[in-house]
Tab-separated table of C-alpha atoms and ligand atoms in Angstrom:
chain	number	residue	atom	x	y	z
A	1	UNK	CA	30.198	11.938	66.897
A	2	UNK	CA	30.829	11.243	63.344
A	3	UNK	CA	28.240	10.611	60.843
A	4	UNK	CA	27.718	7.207	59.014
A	5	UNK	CA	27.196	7.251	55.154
A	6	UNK	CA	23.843	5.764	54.010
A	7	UNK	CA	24.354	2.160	53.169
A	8	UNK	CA	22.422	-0.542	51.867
A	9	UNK	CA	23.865	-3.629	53.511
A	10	UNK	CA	22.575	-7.128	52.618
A	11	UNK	CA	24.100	-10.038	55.279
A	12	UNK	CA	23.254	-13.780	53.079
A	13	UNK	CA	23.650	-16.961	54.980
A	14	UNK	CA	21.961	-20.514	53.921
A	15	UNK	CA	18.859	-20.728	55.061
A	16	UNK	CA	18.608	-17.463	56.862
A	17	UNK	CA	17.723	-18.562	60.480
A	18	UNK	CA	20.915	-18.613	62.032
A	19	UNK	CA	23.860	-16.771	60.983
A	20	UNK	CA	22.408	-14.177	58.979
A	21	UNK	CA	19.816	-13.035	61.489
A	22	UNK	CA	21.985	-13.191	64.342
A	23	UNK	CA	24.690	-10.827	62.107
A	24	UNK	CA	21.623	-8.660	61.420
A	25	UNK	CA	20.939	-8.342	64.989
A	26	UNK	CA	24.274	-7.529	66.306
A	27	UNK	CA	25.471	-4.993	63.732
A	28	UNK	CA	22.257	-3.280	63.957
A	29	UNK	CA	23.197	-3.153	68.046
A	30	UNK	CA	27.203	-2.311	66.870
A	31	UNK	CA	25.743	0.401	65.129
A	32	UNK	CA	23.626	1.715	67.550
A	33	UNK	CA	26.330	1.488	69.614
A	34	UNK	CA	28.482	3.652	67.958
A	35	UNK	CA	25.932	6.171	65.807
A	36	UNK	CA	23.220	6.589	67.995
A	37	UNK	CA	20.044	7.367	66.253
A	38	UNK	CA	22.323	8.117	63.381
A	39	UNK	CA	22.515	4.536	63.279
A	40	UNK	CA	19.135	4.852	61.027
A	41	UNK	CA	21.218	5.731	58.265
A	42	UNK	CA	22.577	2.098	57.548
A	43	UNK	CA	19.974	-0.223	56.362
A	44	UNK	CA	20.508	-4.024	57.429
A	45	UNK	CA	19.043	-6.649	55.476
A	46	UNK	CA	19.359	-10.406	55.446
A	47	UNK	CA	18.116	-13.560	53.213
A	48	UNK	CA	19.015	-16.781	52.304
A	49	UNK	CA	20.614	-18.401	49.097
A	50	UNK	CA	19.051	-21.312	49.553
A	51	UNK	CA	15.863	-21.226	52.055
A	52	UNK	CA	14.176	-24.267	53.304
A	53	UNK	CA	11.427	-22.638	54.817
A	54	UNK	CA	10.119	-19.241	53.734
A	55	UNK	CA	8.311	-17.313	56.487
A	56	UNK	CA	10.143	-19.378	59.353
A	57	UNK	CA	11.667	-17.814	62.502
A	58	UNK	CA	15.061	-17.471	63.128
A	59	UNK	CA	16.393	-20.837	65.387
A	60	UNK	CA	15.055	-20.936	69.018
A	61	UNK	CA	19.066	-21.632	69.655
A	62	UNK	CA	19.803	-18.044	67.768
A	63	UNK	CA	17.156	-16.196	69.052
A	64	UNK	CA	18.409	-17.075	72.815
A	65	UNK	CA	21.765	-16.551	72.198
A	66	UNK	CA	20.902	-12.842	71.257
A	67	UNK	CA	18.507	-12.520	73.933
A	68	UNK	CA	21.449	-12.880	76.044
A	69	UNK	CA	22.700	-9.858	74.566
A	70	UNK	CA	19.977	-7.770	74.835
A	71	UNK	CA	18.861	-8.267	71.107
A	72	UNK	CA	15.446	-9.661	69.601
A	73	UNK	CA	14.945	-11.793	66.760
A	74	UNK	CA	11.012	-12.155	66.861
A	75	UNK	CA	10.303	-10.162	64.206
A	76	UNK	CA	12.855	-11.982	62.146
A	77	UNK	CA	10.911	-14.588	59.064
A	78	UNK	CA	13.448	-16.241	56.349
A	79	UNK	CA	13.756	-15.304	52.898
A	80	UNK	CA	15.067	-16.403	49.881
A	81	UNK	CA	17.513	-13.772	48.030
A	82	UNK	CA	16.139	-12.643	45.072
A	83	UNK	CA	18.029	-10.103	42.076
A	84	UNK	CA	16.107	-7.633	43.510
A	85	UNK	CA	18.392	-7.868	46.340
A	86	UNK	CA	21.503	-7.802	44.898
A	87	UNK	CA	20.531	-4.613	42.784
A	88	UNK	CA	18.935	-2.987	46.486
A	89	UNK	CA	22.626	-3.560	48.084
A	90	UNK	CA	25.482	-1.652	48.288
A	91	UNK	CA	27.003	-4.181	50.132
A	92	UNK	CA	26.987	-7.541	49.984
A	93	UNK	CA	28.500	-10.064	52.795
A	94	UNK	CA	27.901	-13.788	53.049
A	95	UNK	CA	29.117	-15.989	55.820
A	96	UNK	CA	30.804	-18.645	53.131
A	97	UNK	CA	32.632	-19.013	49.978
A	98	UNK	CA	29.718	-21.053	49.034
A	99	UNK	CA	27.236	-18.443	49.669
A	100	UNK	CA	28.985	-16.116	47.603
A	101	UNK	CA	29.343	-18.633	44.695
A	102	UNK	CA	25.892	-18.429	44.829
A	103	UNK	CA	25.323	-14.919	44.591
A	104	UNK	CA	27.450	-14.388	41.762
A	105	UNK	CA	25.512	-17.380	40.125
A	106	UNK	CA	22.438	-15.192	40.388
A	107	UNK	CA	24.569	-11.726	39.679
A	108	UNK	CA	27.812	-12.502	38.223
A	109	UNK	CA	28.209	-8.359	38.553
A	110	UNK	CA	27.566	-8.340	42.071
A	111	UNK	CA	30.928	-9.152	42.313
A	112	UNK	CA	31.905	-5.268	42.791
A	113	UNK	CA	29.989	-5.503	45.708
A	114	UNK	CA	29.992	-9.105	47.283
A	115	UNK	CA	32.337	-10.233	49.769
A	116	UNK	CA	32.450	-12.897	52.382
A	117	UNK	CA	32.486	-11.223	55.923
A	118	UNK	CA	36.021	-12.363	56.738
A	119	UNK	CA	37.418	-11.278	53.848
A	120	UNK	CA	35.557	-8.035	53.790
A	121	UNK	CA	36.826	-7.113	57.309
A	122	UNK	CA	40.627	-8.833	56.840
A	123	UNK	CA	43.140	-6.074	56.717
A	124	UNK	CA	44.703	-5.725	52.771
A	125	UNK	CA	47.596	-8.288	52.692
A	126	UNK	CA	48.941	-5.240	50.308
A	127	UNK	CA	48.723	-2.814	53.520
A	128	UNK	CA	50.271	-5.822	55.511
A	129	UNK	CA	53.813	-6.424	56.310
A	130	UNK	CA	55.156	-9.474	55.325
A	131	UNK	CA	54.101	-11.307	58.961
A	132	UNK	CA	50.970	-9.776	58.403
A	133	UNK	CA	50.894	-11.098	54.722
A	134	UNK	CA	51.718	-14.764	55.981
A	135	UNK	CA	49.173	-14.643	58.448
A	136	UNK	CA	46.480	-13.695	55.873
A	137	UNK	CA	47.200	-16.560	53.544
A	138	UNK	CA	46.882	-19.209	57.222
A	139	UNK	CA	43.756	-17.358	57.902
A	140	UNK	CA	42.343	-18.097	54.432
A	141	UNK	CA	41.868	-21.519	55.247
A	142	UNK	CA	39.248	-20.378	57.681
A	143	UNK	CA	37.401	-17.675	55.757
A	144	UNK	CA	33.804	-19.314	56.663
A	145	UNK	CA	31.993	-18.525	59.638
A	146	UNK	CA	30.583	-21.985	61.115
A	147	UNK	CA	27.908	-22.746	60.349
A	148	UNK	CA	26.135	-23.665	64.066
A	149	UNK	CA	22.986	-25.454	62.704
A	150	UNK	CA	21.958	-29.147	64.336
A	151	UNK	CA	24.834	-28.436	67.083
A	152	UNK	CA	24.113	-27.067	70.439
A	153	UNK	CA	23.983	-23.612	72.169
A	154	UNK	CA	27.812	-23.470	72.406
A	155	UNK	CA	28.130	-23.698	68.815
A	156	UNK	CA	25.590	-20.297	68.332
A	157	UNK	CA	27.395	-18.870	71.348
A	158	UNK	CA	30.713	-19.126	69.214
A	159	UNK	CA	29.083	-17.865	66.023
A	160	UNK	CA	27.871	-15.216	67.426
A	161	UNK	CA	31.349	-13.891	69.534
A	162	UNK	CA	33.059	-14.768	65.972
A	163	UNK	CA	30.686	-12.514	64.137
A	164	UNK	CA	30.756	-9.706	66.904
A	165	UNK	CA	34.383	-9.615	66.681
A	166	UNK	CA	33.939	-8.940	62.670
A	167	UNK	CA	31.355	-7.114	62.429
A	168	UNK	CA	33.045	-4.627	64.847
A	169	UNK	CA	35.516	-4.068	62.693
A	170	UNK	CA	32.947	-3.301	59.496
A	171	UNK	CA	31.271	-1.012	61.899
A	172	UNK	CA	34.877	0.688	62.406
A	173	UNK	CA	34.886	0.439	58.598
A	174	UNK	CA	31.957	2.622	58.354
A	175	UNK	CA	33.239	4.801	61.057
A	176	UNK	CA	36.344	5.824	59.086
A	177	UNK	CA	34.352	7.001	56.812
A	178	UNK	CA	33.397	10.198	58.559
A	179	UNK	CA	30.445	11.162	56.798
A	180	UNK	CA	31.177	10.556	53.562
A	181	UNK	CA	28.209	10.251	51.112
A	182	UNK	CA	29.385	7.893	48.846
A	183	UNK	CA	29.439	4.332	49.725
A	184	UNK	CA	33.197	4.036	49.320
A	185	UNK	CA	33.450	1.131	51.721
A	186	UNK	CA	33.563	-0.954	49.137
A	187	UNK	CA	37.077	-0.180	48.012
A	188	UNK	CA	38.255	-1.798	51.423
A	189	UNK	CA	36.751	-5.034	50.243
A	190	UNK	CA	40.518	-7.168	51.262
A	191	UNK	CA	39.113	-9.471	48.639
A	192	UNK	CA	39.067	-6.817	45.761
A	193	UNK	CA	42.660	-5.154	46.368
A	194	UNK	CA	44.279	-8.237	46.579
A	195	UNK	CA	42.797	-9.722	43.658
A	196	UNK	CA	42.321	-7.189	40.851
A	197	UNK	CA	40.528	-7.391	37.739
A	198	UNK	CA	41.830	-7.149	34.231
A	199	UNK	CA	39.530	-5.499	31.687
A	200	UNK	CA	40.696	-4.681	28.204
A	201	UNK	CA	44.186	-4.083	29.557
A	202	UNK	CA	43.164	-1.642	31.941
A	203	UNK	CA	43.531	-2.511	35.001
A	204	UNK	CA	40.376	-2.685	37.506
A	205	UNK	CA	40.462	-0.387	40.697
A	206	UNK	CA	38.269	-1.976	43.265
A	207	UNK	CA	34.690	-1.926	43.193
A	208	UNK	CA	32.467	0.828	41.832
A	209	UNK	CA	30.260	2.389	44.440
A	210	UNK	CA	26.553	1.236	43.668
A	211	UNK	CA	25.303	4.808	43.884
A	212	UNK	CA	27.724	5.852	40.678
A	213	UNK	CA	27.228	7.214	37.294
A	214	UNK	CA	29.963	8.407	34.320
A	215	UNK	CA	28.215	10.892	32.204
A	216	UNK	CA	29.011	11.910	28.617
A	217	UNK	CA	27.762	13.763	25.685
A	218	UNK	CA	28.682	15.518	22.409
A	219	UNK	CA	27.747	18.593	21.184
A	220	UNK	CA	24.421	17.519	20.326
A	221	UNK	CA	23.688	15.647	23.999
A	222	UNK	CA	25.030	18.205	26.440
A	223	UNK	CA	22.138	19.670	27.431
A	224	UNK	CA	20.354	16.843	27.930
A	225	UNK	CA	22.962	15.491	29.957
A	226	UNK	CA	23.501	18.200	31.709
A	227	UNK	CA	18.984	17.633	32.618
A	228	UNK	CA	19.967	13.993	33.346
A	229	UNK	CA	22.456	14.465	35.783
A	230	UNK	CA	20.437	16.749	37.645
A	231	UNK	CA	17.917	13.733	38.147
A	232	UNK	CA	20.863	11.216	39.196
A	233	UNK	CA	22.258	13.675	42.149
A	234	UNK	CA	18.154	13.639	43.015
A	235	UNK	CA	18.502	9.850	43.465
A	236	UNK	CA	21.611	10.245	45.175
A	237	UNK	CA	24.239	9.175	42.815
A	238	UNK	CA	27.728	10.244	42.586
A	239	UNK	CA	28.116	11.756	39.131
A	240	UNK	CA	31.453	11.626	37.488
A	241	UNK	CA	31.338	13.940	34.301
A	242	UNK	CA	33.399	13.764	31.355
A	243	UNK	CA	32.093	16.019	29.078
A	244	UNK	CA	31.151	18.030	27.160
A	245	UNK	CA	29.946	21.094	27.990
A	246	UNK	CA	28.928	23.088	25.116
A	247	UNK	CA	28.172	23.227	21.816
A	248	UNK	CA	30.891	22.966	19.673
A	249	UNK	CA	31.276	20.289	17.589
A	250	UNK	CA	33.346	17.026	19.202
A	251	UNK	CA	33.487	12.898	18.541
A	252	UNK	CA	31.028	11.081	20.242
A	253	UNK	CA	33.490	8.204	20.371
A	254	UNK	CA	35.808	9.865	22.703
A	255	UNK	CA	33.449	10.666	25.194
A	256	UNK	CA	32.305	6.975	24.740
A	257	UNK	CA	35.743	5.690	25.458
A	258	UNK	CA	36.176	7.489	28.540
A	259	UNK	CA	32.391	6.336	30.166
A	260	UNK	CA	32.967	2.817	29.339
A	261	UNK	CA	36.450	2.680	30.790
A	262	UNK	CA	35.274	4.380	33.672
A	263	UNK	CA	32.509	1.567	34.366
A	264	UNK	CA	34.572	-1.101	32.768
A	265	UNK	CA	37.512	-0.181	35.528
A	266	UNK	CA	35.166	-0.136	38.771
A	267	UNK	CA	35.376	3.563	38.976
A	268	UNK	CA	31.452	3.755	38.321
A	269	UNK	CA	28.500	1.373	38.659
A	270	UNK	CA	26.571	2.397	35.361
A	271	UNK	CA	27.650	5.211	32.508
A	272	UNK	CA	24.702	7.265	30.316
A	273	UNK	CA	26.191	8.262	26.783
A	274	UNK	CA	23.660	11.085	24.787
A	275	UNK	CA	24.657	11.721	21.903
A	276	UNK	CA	21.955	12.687	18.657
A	277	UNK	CA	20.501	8.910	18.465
A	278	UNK	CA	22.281	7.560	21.292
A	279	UNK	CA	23.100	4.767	18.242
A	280	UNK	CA	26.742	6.100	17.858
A	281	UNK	CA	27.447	5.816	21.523
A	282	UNK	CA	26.411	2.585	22.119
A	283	UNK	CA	28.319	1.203	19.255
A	284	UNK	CA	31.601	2.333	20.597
A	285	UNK	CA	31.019	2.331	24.149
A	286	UNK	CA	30.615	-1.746	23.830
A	287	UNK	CA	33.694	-1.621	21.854
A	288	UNK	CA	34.965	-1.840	25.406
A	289	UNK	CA	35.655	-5.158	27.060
A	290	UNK	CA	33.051	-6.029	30.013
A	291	UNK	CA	30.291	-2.983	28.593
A	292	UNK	CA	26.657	-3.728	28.182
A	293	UNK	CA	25.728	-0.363	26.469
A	294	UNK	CA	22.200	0.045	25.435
A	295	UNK	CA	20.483	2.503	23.286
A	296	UNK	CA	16.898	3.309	25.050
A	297	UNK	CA	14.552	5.291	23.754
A	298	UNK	CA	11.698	4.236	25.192
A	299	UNK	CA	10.732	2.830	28.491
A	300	UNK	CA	10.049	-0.485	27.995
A	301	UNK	CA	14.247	-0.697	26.311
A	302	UNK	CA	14.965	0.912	29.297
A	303	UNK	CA	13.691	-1.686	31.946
A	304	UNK	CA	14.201	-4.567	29.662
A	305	UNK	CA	18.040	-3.482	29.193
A	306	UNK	CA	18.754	-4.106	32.502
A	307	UNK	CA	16.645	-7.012	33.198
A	308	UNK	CA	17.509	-9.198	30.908
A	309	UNK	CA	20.603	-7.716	29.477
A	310	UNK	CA	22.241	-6.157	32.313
A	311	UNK	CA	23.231	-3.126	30.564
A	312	UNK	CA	25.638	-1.295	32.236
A	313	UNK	CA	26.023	1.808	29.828
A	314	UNK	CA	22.804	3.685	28.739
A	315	UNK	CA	22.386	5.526	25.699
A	316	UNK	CA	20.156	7.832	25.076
A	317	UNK	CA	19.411	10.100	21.728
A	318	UNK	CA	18.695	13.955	22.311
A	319	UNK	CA	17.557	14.501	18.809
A	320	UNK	CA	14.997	11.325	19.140
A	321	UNK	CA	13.342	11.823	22.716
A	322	UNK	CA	12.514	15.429	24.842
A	323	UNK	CA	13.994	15.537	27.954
A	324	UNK	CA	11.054	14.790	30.399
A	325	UNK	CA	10.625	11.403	28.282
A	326	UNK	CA	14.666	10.980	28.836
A	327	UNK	CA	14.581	11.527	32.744
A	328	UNK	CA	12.077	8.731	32.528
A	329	UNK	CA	14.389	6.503	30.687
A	330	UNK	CA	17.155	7.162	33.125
A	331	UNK	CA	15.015	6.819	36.106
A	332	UNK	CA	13.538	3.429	35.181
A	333	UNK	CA	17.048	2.427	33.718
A	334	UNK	CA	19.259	3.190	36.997
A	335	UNK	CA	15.950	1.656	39.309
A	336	UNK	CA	15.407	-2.003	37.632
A	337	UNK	CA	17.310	-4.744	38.786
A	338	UNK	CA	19.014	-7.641	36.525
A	339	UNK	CA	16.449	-10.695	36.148
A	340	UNK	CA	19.180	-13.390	36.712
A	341	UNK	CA	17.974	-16.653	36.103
A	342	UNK	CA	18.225	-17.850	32.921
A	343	UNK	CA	19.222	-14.146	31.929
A	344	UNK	CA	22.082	-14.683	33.494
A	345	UNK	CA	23.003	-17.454	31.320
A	346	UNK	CA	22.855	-15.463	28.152
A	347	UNK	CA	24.471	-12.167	29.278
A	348	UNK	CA	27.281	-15.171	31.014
A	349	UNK	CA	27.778	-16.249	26.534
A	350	UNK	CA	27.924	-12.480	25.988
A	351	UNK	CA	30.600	-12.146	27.852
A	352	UNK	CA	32.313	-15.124	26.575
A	353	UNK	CA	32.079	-13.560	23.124
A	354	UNK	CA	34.383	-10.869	24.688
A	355	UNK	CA	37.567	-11.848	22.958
A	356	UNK	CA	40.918	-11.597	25.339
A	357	UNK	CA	43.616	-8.785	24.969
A	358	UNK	CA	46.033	-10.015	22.097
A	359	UNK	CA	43.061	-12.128	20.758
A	360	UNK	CA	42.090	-11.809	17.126
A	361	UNK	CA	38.449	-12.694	15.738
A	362	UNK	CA	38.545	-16.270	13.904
B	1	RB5	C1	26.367	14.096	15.634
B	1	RB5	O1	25.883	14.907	14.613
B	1	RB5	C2	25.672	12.744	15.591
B	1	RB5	O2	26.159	11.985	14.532
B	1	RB5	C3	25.896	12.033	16.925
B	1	RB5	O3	25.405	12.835	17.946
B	1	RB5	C4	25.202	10.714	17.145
B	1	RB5	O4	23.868	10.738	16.780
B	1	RB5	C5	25.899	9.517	16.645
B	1	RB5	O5	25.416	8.387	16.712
């Protein structure tokens, strides 16, 4: 029996007492299904992006309909998503458009790692004959999964087959992943292959695995990166290094370049630049369409970088901080979610400033 990858998978509905749970319930049963206590590795999560009622049950309507299948929901209370959430999740799958709309509202770069459920499972119109291809485009129509609320027990009877019949497939997703460690389910995301992403003319790859890091240094960072990464593999990242190595004498800037187009492009979640001040770094890294870099010397830069800036890039400065203060930085840095709200409103005009390919400044 093959081993699942550990995964952090958050299912959204509305008002997370009907769809959501009852996805919950019958993945986690999929899964056992298939892993056996292996199973344990994927965590399933649910909330709501808009909850009525915090701390209510799931619907007496959802709870029998899974009862029929063996599966409890009496432990289940409703939640409202929060940012914390989004940064927990490797995965992200709502039943609706809508409900995506609203995540990236909250997130706009959840969107490496959002999908609705349909679209998630869908095989890749670009793996897909042209039949196949047609049949895709019908089926977009009817992404949603019904919503079953205020109707009867047929309705949650039909929910439920629908969402058995896709989450089967995700768990065959996570299957053919044969023990991989690194979440890279979330380059199958249908969605993201057919749809790609243009950053600074280079051309975005699919979605970066949440549990990724691009490392880089000159001469006078390398050992600290070299510290650093050690900490990252700790917290279970995938490390993608670019250099360098040793101590002769090289341009920050190119080291920069290659981070930020890693991140920029998908490849990684977050980059760390060290360079002497970290200052250099930073200033070309964000040179970069779609990077956040951030020099952070300190703690408090570190947490408020990515919670109110979203900083995707950190920078760190060898000859400024000692490298148990730096594993702090990183630590803090890679653990603190964005703030969202009306954080996301600013970093949203930061963005905006990002001039398109061609463009010239006024
Ligand atoms: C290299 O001497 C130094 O200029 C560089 O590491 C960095 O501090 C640039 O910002």
């Amino acid at each position: 029996m093959n081993t699942p990858a550990l995964r952090r998978i958050l299912l959204l509905c509305t008002g997370n007492t009907c769809r959501s749970p009852m996805a919950a319930g019958l993945l986690r049963a999929a899964l056992r299904d298939r892993f056996g206590e292996r199973a344990d590795k994927v965590e399933v999560r649910t909330a709501g992006v808009s909850v009525a009622c915090p701390g209510e049950g799931a619907s007496s309507h959802a709870v029998q309909v899974l009862s029929e299948r063996g599966i409890s929901l009496a432990g289940h209370r409703a939640r409202q998503l929060t940012p914390a959430d989004l940064g927990w999740a490797e995965l992200v799958l709502t039943m609706t458009r809508a409900q995506k709309a609203a995540v990236l509202r909250l997130d706009p770069l959840a969107a490496d790692r959002a999908f609705v459920l349909r679209e998630f499972t869908a095989p890749a119109p670009a793996a897909a004959g042209p039949d196949q291809a047609a049949c895709y485009a019908d089926a977009d129509a009817d992404v949603d999964v019904a919503d079953p609320i205020g109707r009867g027990l047929d309705a949650y009877r039909a929910a439920a087959r629908d969402l058995e019949k896709e989450l089967a497939r995700l768990v065959e997703l996570i299957a053919g992943e044969e023990g991989s460690v690194l979440p890279a389910i979330t380059a199958v995301g249908a969605e993201a292959r057919a749809r790609p992403e243009h950053t600074a003319g280079i051309t975005q790859q699919g979605p970066a695995p949440a549990l990724s890091l691009a490392v880089g240094a000159d001469h006078a960072g390398y050992q600290m990166k070299h510290e650093l990464t050690g900490i990252a593999v700790a917290m279970g990242y995938e490390v993608v290094d670019f250099g360098a190595s040793g101590p002769a004498s090289v341009d920050y800037p190119d080291f920069a370049a290659k981070v930020a187009a890693t991140v920029a492009t998908g490849r990684c979640r977050f980059g760390l630049l060290v360079c002497g001040t970290g200052i250099g770094m930073a200033i070309a890294a964000n040179k970069i369409r779609g990077i956040r870099a951030a020099t952070c010397n300190d703690l408090f830069l570190a947490r408020m970088a990515r919670k109110h800036n979203n900083a995707n890039v950190l920078c760190i400065g060898a000859r400024v901080i000692g490298a148990g203060l730096a594993g702090e930085v990183l630590r803090t840095f890679l653990s603190t979610p964005f703030g969202g709200e009306r954080h996301e409103r600013r970093v949203r005009k930061i963005c905006d400033l990002e001039l398109p390919p061609g463009k010239e400044p006024c």
